[in-house]
mmCIF file of C-alpha atoms in Angstrom:
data_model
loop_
_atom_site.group_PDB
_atom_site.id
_atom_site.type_symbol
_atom_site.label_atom_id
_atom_site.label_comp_id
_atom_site.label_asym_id
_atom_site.label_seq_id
_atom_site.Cartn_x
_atom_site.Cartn_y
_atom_site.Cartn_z
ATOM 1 C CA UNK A 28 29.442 401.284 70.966
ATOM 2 C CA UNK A 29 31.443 400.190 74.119
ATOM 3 C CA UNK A 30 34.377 402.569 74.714
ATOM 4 C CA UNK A 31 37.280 400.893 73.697
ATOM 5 C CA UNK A 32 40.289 401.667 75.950
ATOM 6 C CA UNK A 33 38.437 404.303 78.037
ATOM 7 C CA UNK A 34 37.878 406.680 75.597
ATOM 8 C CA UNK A 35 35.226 409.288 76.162
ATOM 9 C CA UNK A 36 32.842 408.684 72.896
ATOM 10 C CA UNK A 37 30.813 411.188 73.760
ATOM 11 C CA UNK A 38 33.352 414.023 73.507
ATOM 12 C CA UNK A 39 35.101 411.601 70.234
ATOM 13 C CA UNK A 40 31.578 411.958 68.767
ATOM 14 C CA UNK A 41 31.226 415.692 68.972
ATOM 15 C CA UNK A 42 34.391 416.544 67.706
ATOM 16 C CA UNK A 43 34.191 414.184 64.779
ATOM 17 C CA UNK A 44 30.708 415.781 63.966
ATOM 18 C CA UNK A 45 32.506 419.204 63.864
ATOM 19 C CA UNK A 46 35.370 418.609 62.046
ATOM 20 C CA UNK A 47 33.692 415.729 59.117
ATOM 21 C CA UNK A 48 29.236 416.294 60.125
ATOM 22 C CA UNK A 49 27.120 414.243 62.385
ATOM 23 C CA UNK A 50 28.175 411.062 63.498
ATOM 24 C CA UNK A 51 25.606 408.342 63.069
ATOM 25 C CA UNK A 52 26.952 404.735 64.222
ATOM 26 C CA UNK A 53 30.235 403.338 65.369
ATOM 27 C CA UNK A 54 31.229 399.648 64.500
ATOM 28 C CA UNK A 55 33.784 397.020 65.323
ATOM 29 C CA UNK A 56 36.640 396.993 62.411
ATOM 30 C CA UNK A 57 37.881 394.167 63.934
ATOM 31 C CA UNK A 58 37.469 391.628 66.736
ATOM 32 C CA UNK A 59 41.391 391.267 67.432
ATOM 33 C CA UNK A 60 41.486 395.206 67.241
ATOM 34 C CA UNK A 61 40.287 397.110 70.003
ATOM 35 C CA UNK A 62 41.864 400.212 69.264
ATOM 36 C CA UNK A 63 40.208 400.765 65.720
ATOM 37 C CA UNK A 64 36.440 401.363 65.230
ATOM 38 C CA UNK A 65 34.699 401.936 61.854
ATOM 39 C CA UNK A 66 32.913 405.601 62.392
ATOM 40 C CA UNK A 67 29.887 406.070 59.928
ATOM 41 C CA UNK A 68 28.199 409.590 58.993
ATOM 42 C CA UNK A 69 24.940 410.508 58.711
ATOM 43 C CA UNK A 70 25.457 410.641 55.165
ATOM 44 C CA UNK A 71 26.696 407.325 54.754
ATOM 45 C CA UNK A 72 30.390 407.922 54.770
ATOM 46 C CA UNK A 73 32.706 405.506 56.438
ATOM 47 C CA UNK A 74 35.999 406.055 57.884
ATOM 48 C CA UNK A 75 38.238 404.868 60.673
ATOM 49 C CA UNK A 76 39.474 406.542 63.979
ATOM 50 C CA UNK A 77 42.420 404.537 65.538
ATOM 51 C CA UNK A 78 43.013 405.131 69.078
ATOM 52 C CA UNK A 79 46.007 405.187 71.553
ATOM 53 C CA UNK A 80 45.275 406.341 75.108
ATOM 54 C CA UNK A 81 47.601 408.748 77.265
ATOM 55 C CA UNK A 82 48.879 405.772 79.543
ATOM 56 C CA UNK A 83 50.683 404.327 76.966
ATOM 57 C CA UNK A 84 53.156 406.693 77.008
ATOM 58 C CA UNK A 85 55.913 408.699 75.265
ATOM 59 C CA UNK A 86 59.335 409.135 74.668
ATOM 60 C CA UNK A 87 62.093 410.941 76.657
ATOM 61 C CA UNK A 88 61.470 414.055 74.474
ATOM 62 C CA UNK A 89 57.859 414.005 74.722
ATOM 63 C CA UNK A 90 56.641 412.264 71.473
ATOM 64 C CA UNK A 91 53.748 409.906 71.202
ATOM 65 C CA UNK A 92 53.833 406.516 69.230
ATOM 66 C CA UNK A 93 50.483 407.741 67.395
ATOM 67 C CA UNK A 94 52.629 410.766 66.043
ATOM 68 C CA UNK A 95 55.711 407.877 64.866
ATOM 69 C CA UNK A 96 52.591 406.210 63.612
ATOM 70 C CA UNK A 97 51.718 408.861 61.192
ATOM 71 C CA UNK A 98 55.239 409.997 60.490
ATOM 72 C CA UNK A 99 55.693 406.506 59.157
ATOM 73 C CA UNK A 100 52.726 406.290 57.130
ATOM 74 C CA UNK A 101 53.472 409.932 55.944
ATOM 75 C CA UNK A 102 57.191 408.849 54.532
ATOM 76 C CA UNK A 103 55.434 405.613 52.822
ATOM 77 C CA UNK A 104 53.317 407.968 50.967
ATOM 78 C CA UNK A 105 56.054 410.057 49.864
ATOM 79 C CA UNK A 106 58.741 408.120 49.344
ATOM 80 C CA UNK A 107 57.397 404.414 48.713
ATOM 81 C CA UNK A 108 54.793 402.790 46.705
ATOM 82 C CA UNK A 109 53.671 401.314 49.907
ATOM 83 C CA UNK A 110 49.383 401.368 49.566
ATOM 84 C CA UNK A 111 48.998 402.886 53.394
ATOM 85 C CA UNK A 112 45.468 404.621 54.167
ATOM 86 C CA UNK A 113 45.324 408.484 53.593
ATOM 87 C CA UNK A 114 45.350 410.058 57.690
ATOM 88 C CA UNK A 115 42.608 412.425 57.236
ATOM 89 C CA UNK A 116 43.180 413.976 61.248
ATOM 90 C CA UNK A 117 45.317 413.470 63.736
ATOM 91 C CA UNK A 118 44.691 415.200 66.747
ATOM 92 C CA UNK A 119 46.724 414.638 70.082
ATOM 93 C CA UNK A 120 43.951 415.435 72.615
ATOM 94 C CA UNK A 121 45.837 418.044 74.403
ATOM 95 C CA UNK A 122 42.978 418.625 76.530
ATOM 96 C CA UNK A 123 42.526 415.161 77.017
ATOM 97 C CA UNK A 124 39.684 415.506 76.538
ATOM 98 C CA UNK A 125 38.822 412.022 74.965
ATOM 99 C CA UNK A 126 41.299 409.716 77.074
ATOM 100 C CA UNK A 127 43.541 409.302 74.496
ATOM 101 C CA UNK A 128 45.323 410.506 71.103
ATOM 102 C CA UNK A 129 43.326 409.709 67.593
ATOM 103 C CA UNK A 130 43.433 409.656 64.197
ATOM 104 C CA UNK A 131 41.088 409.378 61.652
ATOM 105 C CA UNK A 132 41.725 407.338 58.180
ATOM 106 C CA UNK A 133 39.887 406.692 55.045
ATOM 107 C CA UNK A 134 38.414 403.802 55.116
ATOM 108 C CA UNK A 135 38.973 401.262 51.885
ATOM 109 C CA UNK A 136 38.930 397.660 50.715
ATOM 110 C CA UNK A 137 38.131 394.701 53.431
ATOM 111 C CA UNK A 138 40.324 392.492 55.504
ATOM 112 C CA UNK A 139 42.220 389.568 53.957
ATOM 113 C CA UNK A 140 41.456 387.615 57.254
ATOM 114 C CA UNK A 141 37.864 387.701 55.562
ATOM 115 C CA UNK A 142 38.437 387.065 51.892
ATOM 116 C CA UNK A 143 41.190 383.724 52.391
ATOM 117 C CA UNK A 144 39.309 381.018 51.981
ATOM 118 C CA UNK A 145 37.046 381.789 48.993
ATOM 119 C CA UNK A 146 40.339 383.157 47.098
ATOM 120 C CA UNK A 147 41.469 380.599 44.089
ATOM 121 C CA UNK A 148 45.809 379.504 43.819
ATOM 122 C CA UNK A 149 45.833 382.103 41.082
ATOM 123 C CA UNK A 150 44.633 385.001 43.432
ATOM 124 C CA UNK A 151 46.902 383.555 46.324
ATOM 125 C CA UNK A 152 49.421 383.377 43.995
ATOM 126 C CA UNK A 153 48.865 386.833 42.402
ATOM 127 C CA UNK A 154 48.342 388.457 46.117
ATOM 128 C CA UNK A 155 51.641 386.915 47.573
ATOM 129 C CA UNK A 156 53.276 388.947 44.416
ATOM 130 C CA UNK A 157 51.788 392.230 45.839
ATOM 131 C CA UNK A 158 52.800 391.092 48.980
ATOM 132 C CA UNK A 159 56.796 390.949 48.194
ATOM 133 C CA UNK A 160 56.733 393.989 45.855
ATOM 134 C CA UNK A 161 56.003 396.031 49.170
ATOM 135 C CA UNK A 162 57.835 393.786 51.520
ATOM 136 C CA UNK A 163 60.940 394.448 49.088
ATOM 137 C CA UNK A 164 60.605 397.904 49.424
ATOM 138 C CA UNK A 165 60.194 398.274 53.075
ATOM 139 C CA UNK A 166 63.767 396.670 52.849
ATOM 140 C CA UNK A 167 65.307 398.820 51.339
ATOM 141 C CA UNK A 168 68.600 400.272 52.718
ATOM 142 C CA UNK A 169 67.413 403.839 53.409
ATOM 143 C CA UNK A 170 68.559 404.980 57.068
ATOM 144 C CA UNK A 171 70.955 406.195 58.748
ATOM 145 C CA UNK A 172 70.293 404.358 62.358
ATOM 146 C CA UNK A 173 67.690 402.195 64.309
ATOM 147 C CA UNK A 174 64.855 403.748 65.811
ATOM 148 C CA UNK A 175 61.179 404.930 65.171
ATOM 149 C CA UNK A 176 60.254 407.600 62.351
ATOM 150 C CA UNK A 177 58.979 411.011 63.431
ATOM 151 C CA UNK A 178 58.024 413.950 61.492
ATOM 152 C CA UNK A 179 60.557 416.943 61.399
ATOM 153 C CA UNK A 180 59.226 420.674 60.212
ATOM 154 C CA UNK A 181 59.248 419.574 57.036
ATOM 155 C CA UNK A 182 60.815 415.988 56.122
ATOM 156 C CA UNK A 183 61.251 413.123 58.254
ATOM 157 C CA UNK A 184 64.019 411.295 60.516
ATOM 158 C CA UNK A 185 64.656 408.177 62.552
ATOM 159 C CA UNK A 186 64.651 409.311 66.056
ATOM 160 C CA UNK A 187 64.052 407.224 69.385
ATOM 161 C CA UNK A 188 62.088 403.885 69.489
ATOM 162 C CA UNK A 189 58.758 404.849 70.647
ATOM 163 C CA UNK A 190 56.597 402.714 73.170
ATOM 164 C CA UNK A 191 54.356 400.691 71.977
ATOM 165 C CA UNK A 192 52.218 399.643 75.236
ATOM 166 C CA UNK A 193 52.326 400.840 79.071
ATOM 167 C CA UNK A 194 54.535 398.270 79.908
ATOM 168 C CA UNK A 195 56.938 399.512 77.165
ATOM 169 C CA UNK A 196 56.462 402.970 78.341
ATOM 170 C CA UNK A 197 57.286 402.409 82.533
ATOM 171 C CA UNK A 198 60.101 404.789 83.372
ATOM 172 C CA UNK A 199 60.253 405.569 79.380
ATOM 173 C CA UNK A 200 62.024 409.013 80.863
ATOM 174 C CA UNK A 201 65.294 407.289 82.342
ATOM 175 C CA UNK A 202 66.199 404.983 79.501
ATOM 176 C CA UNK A 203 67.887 405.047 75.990
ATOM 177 C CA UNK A 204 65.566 404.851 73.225
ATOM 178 C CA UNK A 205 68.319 405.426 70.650
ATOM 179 C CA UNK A 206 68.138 406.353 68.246
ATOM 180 C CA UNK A 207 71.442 403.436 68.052
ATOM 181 C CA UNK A 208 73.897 403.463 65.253
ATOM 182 C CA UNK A 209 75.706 400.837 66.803
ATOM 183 C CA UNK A 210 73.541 397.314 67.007
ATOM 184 C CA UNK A 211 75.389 396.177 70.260
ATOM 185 C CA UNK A 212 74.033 399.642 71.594
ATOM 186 C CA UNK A 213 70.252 398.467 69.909
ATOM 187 C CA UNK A 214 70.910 394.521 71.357
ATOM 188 C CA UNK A 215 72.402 395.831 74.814
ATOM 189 C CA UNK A 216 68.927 398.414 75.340
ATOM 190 C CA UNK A 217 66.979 395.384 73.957
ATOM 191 C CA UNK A 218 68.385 392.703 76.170
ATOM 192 C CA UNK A 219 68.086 395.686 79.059
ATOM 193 C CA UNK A 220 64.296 395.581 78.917
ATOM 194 C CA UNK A 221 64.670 399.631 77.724
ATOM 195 C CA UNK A 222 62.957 399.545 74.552
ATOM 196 C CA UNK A 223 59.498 397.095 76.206
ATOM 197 C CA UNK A 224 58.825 393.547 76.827
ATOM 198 C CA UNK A 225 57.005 391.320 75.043
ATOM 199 C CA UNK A 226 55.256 390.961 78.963
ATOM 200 C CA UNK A 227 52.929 393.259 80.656
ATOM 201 C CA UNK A 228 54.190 391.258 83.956
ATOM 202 C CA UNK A 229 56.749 393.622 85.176
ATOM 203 C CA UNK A 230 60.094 391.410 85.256
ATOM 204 C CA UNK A 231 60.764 389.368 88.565
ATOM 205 C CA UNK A 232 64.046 390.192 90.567
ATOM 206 C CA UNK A 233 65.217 386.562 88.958
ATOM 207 C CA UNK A 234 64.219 388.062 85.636
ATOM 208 C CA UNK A 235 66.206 391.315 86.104
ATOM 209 C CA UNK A 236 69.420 389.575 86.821
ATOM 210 C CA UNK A 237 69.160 387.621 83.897
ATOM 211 C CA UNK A 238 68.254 390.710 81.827
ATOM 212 C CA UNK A 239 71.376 391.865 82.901
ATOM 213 C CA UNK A 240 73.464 389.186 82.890
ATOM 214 C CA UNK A 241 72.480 388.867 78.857
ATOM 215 C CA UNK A 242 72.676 393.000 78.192
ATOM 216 C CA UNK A 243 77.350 392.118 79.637
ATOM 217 C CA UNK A 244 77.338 389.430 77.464
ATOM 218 C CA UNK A 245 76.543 391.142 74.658
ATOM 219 C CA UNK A 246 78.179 394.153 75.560
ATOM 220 C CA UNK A 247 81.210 392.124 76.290
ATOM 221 C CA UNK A 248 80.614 390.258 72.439
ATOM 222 C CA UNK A 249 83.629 390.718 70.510
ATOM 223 C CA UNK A 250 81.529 389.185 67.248
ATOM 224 C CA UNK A 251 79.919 392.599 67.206
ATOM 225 C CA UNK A 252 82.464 394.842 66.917
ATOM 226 C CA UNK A 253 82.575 394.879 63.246
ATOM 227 C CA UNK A 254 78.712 394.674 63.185
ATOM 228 C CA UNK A 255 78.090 398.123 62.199
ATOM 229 C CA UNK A 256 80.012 397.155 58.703
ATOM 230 C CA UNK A 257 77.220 395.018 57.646
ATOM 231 C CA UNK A 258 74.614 397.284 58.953
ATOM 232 C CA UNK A 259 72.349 397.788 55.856
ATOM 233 C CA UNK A 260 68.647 399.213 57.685
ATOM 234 C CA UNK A 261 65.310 398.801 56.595
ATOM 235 C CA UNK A 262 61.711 399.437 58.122
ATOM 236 C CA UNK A 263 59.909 396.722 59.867
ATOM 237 C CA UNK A 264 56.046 396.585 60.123
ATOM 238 C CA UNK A 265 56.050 394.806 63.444
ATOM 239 C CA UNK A 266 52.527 393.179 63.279
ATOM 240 C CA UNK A 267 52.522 392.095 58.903
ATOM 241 C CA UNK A 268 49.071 389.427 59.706
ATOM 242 C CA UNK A 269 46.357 388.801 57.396
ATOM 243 C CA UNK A 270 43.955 391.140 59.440
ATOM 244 C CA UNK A 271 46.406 394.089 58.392
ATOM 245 C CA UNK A 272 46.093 393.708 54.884
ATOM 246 C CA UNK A 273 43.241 395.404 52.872
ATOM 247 C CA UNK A 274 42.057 394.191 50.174
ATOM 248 C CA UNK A 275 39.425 395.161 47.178
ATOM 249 C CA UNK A 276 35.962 392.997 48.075
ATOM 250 C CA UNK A 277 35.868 392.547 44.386
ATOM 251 C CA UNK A 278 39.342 391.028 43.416
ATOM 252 C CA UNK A 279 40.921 390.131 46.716
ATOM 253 C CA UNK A 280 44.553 389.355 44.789
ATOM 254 C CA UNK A 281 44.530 393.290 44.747
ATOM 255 C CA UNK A 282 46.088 394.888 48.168
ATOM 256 C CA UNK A 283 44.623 398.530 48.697
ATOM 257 C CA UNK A 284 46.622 398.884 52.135
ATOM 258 C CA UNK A 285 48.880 397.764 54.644
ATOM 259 C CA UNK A 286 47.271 399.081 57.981
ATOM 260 C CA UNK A 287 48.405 399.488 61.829
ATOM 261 C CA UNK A 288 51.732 400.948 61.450
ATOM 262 C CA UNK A 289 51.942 401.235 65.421
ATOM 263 C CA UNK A 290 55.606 399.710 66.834
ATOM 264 C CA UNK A 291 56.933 400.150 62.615
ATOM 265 C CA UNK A 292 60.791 400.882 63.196
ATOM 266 C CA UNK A 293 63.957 400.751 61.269
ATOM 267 C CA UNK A 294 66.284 397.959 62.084
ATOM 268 C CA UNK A 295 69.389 396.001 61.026
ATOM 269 C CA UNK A 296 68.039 393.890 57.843
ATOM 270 C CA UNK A 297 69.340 391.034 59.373
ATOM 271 C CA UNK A 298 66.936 391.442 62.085
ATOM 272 C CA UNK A 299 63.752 391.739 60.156
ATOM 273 C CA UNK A 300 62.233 388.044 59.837
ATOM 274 C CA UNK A 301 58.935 388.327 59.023
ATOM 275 C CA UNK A 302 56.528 385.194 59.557
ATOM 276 C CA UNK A 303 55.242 386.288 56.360
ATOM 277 C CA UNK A 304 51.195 386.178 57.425
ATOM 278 C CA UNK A 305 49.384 383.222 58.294
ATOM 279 C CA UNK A 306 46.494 382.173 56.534
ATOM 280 C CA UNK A 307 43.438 381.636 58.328
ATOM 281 C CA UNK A 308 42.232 377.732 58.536
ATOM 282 C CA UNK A 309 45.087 376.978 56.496
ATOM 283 C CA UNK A 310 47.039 373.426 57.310
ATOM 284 C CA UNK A 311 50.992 373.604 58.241
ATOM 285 C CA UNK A 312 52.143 372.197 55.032
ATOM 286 C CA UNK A 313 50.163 375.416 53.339
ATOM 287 C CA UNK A 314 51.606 377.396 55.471
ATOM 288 C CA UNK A 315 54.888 376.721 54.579
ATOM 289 C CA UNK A 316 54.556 376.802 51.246
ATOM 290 C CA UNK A 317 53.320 380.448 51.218
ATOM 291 C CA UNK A 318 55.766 381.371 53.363
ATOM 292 C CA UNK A 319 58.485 379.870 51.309
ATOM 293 C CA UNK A 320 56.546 381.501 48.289
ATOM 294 C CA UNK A 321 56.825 384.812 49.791
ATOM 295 C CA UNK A 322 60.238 384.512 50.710
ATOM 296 C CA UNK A 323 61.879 383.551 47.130
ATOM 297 C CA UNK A 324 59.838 386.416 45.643
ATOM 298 C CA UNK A 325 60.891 388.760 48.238
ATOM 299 C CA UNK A 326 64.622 387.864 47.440
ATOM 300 C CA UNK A 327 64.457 387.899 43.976
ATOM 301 C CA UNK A 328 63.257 391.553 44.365
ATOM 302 C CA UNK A 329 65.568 392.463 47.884
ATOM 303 C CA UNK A 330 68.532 390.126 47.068
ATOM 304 C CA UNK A 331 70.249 391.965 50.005
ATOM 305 C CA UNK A 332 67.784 391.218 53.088
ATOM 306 C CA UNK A 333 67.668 387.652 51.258
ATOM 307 C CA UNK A 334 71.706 387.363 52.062
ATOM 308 C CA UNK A 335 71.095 388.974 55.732
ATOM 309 C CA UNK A 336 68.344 386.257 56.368
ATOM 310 C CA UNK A 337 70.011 383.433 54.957
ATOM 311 C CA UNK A 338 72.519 380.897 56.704
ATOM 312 C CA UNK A 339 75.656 382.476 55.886
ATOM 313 C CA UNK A 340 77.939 384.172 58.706
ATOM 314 C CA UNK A 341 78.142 386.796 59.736
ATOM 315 C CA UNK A 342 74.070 387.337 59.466
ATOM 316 C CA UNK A 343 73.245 383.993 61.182
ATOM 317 C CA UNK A 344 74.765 384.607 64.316
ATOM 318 C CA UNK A 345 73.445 388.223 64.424
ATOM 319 C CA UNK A 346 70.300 387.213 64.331
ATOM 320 C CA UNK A 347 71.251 384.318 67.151
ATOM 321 C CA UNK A 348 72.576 387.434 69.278
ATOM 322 C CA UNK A 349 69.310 389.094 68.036
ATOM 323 C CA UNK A 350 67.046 386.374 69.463
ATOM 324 C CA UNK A 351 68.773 386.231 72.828
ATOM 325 C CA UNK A 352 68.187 390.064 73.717
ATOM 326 C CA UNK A 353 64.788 389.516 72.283
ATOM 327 C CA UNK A 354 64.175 386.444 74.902
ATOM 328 C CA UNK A 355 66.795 387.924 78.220
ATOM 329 C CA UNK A 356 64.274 387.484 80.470
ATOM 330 C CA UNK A 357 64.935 383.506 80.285
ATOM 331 C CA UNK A 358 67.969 383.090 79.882
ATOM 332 C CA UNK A 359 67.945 381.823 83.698
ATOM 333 C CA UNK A 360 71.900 380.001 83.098
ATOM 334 C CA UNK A 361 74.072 382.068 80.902
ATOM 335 C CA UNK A 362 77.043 380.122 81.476
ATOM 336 C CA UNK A 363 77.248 377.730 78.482
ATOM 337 C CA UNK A 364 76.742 381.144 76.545
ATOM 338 C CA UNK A 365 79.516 383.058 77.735
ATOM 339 C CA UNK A 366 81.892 379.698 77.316
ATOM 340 C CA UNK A 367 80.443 379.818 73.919
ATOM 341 C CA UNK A 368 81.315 383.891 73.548
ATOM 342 C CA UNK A 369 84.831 383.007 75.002
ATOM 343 C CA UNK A 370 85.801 379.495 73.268
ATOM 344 C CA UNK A 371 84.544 380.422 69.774
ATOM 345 C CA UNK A 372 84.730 384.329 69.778
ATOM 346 C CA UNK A 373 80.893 384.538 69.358
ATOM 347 C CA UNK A 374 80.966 382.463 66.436
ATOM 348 C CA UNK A 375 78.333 380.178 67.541
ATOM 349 C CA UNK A 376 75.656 380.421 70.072
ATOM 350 C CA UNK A 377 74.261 377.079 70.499
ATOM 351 C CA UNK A 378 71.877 377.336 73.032
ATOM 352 C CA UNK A 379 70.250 380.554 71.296
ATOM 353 C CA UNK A 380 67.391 379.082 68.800
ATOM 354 C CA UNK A 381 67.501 380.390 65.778
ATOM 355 C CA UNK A 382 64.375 382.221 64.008
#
């Protein structure tokens, strides 16, 4: 197996073989997923190790986004009916001893991305019901503030937003992570480049004006003021595609797990807008009609994130105000935004495109 993101297989391989027996073969799990391998046993068992090397940082208090990772996936078990895969190790590599922090997870089912085409309506149609039953429940108004989950002595909390690549985690030790109770604090660290880019390319010095230029405006927003009154929070899986949904080989309409729970963190309902998976070979007009699919049985279960992502105000123009701190880094002119911020109180953003 070629190491995947410099880890040390050879030290991987020995202490999987001590902890689970010897370690026969490694495989690709996915193409698109270098940081997940399939691990098979001498005796034929199968499981998966996920990956997340040292460089990619941690937070201001020293945690990991491997340990959110788990946290998460250890709430879903206990508190949702969210299918997630059992985490049968975690280890930190203290020692660092294998270049990065793993974990290792039972392996079930196959990946929708493979099972698409051959499905029939009625098993698209059946699946996109499994979908919204645990899309509805990830939406659920459960915390207290914005961040990432972490694991407590012995229950859970939302703490800071942990990194999610190296570029995210670059002076991760001077900035404010949250958690935010307050989603002008959440926009402002957002707009600020604090909480990562959706770049590697560190920002230019053009870049870093604008970043900052957005983070006052906002800041200086009197539509958020009242924001934190219509501040229902959910949890958002950040990366929902097809190739993190597993399925059963047999009947593919059945989802045994929602995988790769790396960058999953709670956040204004209004903010979660899902893309809703897109199918693989499928033609826009299909697309669009599972999404819109999706959507109306998601609402009829989560009427509330239905309101939040519809067109009515005050939710539209949060998630306008949402998109700009999402996209600072070009918004080169701000001026027809702040006249907009000063002539209509906030009211409407026009240049800001709406997602």
């Amino acid at each position: 197996m070629a190491s995947p993101m410099q880890i040390n297989t050879e030290v991987l391989t020995d202490r999987l073989s001590v902890r689970f027996g010897p370690v026969r073969d490694f495989q690709v799990f996915d193409e698109d997923n270098c940081d997940t391998v399939v691990v098979i046993f001498e005796d034929e068992r199968r499981a998966l190790v996920r990956f997340r090397t040292h460089e990619a940082g941690v937070t201001p208090g020293g945690q990991t986004s491997m340990a959110s990772e788990e946290a998460t996936m250890g709430y879903l078990r206990r508190f949702t009916n969210v299918p997630v895969l059992d985490v049968l190790w975690y280890d930190n590599d203290a020692d660092r001893g294998v270049g990065g922090e793993w974990m290792v997870l039972e392996h079930l089912g196959v990946s929708l991305q493979d099972k698409w085409v051959d499905m029939s309506i009625e098993q698209r149609r059946k699946l996109a019901s499994g979908i919204a039953e645990i899309w509805s429940e990830l939406v659920q108004p459960e915390f207290d503030g914005i961040g990432s989950l972490w694991r407590t002595q012995d229950t859970f909390r939302v703490g800071p937003v942990a990194p999610t690549s190296s570029a995210d985690a670059l002076n991760a030790q001077d900035v404010n992570r949250g958690p935010f109770y307050h989603p002008e604090d959440w926009l402002v660290a957002l707009a600020s480049g604090q909480l990562g880019s959706r770049s590697s390319v560190p920002p230019t010095p053009v870049e870093d004006d604008c970043m900052a230029q957005v983070a006052d405006s906002l800041r200086d927003s009197p539509s958020l003021g009242n924001a934190d009154k219509h501040l229902p929070i959910g949890l958002q899986h950040a990366n929902l595609h097809v190739g993190n949904i597993l399925v059963d080989p047999e009947d593919p309409s059945v989802i045994v797990a929602v995988t790769n729970w790396e960058g999953a963190r709670t956040a204004p309902l209004w903010a979660i807008q899902p893309r809703f998976l897109v199918p693989p070979q499928a033609t826009r007009e299909e697309i669009l009609d599972w999404q819109k699919l999706i959507r109306e049985a998601v609402g009829s279960l989560a009427p509330d994130w239905l309101q939040c992502t519809g067109q009515e105000e005050p939710w539209r123009l949060y998630r306008k105000l949402h998109k700009m701190a999402q996209d600072s880094r070009i918004f080169i002119n701000l001026s027809p935004v702040r006249r907009a911020f000063e002539e209509s109180l906030g009211r409407d953003v026009a240049s800001v495109a709406i997602t």
